[in-house]
mmCIF file of C-alpha atoms in Angstrom:
data_model
loop_
_atom_site.group_PDB
_atom_site.id
_atom_site.type_symbol
_atom_site.label_atom_id
_atom_site.label_comp_id
_atom_site.label_asym_id
_atom_site.label_seq_id
_atom_site.Cartn_x
_atom_site.Cartn_y
_atom_site.Cartn_z
ATOM 1 C CA MET A 113 24.079 -17.091 209.713
ATOM 2 C CA PHE A 114 23.014 -13.958 211.547
ATOM 3 C CA ILE A 115 19.658 -15.376 212.573
ATOM 4 C CA TYR A 116 21.384 -17.228 215.449
ATOM 5 C CA PRO A 117 22.635 -14.158 217.368
ATOM 6 C CA SER A 118 19.424 -12.281 216.670
ATOM 7 C CA LEU A 119 17.453 -15.020 218.426
ATOM 8 C CA ARG A 120 20.023 -16.170 221.000
ATOM 9 C CA HIS A 121 21.141 -12.704 222.130
ATOM 10 C CA PHE A 122 18.038 -10.745 221.058
ATOM 11 C CA SER A 123 20.307 -8.632 218.846
ATOM 12 C CA ILE A 124 18.556 -6.049 216.690
ATOM 13 C CA VAL A 125 21.827 -5.475 214.811
ATOM 14 C CA ALA A 126 22.026 -9.166 213.858
ATOM 15 C CA ALA A 127 18.368 -9.132 212.803
ATOM 16 C CA VAL A 128 18.905 -6.081 210.558
ATOM 17 C CA ILE A 129 22.021 -7.675 209.013
ATOM 18 C CA TYR A 130 20.070 -10.881 208.391
ATOM 19 C CA ILE A 131 17.072 -9.116 206.826
ATOM 20 C CA ASN A 132 19.238 -6.863 204.627
ATOM 21 C CA GLY A 133 21.276 -9.860 203.482
ATOM 22 C CA VAL A 134 18.218 -11.924 202.610
ATOM 23 C CA LEU A 135 16.609 -9.011 200.762
ATOM 24 C CA TYR A 136 19.696 -8.242 198.696
ATOM 25 C CA HIS A 137 20.914 -11.764 198.013
ATOM 26 C CA SER A 138 17.450 -12.986 197.028
ATOM 27 C CA THR A 139 16.782 -10.123 194.582
ATOM 28 C CA ASN A 140 20.229 -8.874 193.456
ATOM 29 C CA ASN A 141 18.746 -5.368 193.442
ATOM 30 C CA LYS A 142 21.545 -2.784 193.225
ATOM 31 C CA TYR A 143 19.841 -0.392 195.665
ATOM 32 C CA LEU A 144 19.428 -3.159 198.231
ATOM 33 C CA ARG A 145 23.120 -4.004 197.684
ATOM 34 C CA TYR A 146 24.149 -0.445 198.528
ATOM 35 C CA ASN A 147 21.793 -0.447 201.517
ATOM 36 C CA ASP A 148 23.339 -3.723 202.707
ATOM 37 C CA ILE A 149 26.907 -2.432 202.308
ATOM 38 C CA ILE A 150 26.247 0.946 203.957
ATOM 39 C CA THR A 151 24.288 -0.522 206.865
ATOM 40 C CA ASN A 152 26.882 -3.232 207.489
ATOM 41 C CA SER A 153 29.712 -0.675 207.258
ATOM 42 C CA PHE A 154 28.000 1.408 209.922
ATOM 43 C CA PHE A 155 27.542 -1.604 212.202
ATOM 44 C CA ILE A 156 31.134 -2.768 211.672
ATOM 45 C CA SER A 157 32.490 0.708 212.420
ATOM 46 C CA TYR A 158 30.433 0.898 215.598
ATOM 47 C CA MET A 159 31.536 -2.590 216.635
ATOM 48 C CA ILE A 160 35.231 -1.861 216.015
ATOM 49 C CA TYR A 161 35.043 1.403 217.953
ATOM 50 C CA ASN A 162 33.179 0.079 220.974
ATOM 51 C CA TYR A 163 34.201 -3.571 221.384
ATOM 52 C CA THR A 164 37.899 -4.405 221.422
ATOM 53 C CA THR A 165 37.333 -8.181 221.279
ATOM 54 C CA SER A 166 35.742 -7.922 217.839
ATOM 55 C CA ARG A 167 38.401 -5.761 216.147
ATOM 56 C CA LYS A 168 40.547 -8.537 214.718
ATOM 57 C CA TYR A 169 37.520 -10.383 213.319
ATOM 58 C CA ALA A 170 36.067 -7.247 211.783
ATOM 59 C CA THR A 171 39.429 -6.343 210.266
ATOM 60 C CA LEU A 172 39.839 -9.827 208.781
ATOM 61 C CA GLY A 173 36.282 -9.721 207.421
ATOM 62 C CA ILE A 174 36.864 -6.344 205.754
ATOM 63 C CA ILE A 175 40.154 -7.492 204.229
ATOM 64 C CA MET A 176 38.532 -10.682 202.917
ATOM 65 C CA TYR A 177 35.645 -8.640 201.469
ATOM 66 C CA LEU A 178 38.017 -6.311 199.608
ATOM 67 C CA ILE A 179 40.203 -9.134 198.281
ATOM 68 C CA ASN A 180 37.158 -11.138 197.197
ATOM 69 C CA LEU A 181 35.633 -8.104 195.487
ATOM 70 C CA PHE A 182 38.905 -7.363 193.678
ATOM 71 C CA LEU A 183 39.305 -10.961 192.484
ATOM 72 C CA TYR A 184 35.716 -11.045 191.251
ATOM 73 C CA GLU A 185 35.914 -7.685 189.453
ATOM 74 C CA LYS A 186 39.172 -8.750 187.728
ATOM 75 C CA LYS A 187 37.452 -12.014 186.733
ATOM 76 C CA ILE A 188 40.141 -14.060 188.479
ATOM 77 C CA LEU A 189 37.518 -15.968 190.479
ATOM 78 C CA GLY A 190 34.055 -17.034 189.384
ATOM 79 C CA LYS A 191 30.786 -16.135 191.090
ATOM 80 C CA ASN A 192 30.390 -19.459 192.926
ATOM 81 C CA THR A 193 33.900 -19.326 194.372
ATOM 82 C CA CYS A 194 33.405 -15.706 195.421
ATOM 83 C CA ASP A 195 30.089 -16.587 197.052
ATOM 84 C CA ILE A 196 31.791 -19.318 199.090
ATOM 85 C CA ASN A 197 34.626 -16.932 200.016
ATOM 86 C CA HIS A 198 32.047 -14.322 201.030
ATOM 87 C CA VAL A 199 30.199 -16.681 203.341
ATOM 88 C CA LEU A 200 33.259 -18.293 204.920
ATOM 89 C CA GLY A 201 35.725 -15.409 204.841
ATOM 90 C CA VAL A 202 33.515 -12.376 205.331
ATOM 91 C CA GLN A 203 30.214 -13.337 206.930
ATOM 92 C CA PHE A 204 31.690 -15.959 209.252
ATOM 93 C CA MET A 205 34.448 -13.610 210.476
ATOM 94 C CA LEU A 206 31.957 -10.805 211.070
ATOM 95 C CA LEU A 207 29.573 -13.213 212.793
ATOM 96 C CA ILE A 208 32.293 -14.263 215.225
ATOM 97 C CA GLY A 209 33.130 -10.592 215.850
ATOM 98 C CA LEU A 210 29.479 -9.759 216.487
ATOM 99 C CA ILE A 211 29.031 -12.665 218.890
ATOM 100 C CA ARG A 212 32.178 -11.611 220.773
ATOM 101 C CA ALA A 213 30.883 -8.034 220.932
ATOM 102 C CA LEU A 214 27.527 -9.224 222.242
ATOM 103 C CA LYS A 215 29.255 -11.284 224.936
ATOM 104 C CA GLU A 216 31.483 -8.319 225.836
ATOM 105 C CA GLN A 217 28.398 -6.145 226.110
ATOM 106 C CA LEU A 218 26.928 -8.514 228.710
ATOM 107 C CA LYS A 219 29.950 -8.208 231.009
#
């Protein structure tokens, strides 16, 4: 998902998110998971602070991430359902927020 803004808007942030996501999700390495979470948290915090148009999308993405994580840890939802929720509810929301921030940056 994040390959689009990295190529379209020449966004280094989107490229780093994409690379971290591919590395973690293709290996399931716990250290790469923590790296992915910490790096994305930093980018989201920066985006929320600096770009007002992305705040609602970032907030929704964070809420969806926490709910999805809770439901998975409590074994209420299975892995496949949580993966779909993660892509549609978390990554898609954050992607929209990032694209809005990139457009705001160009103004």
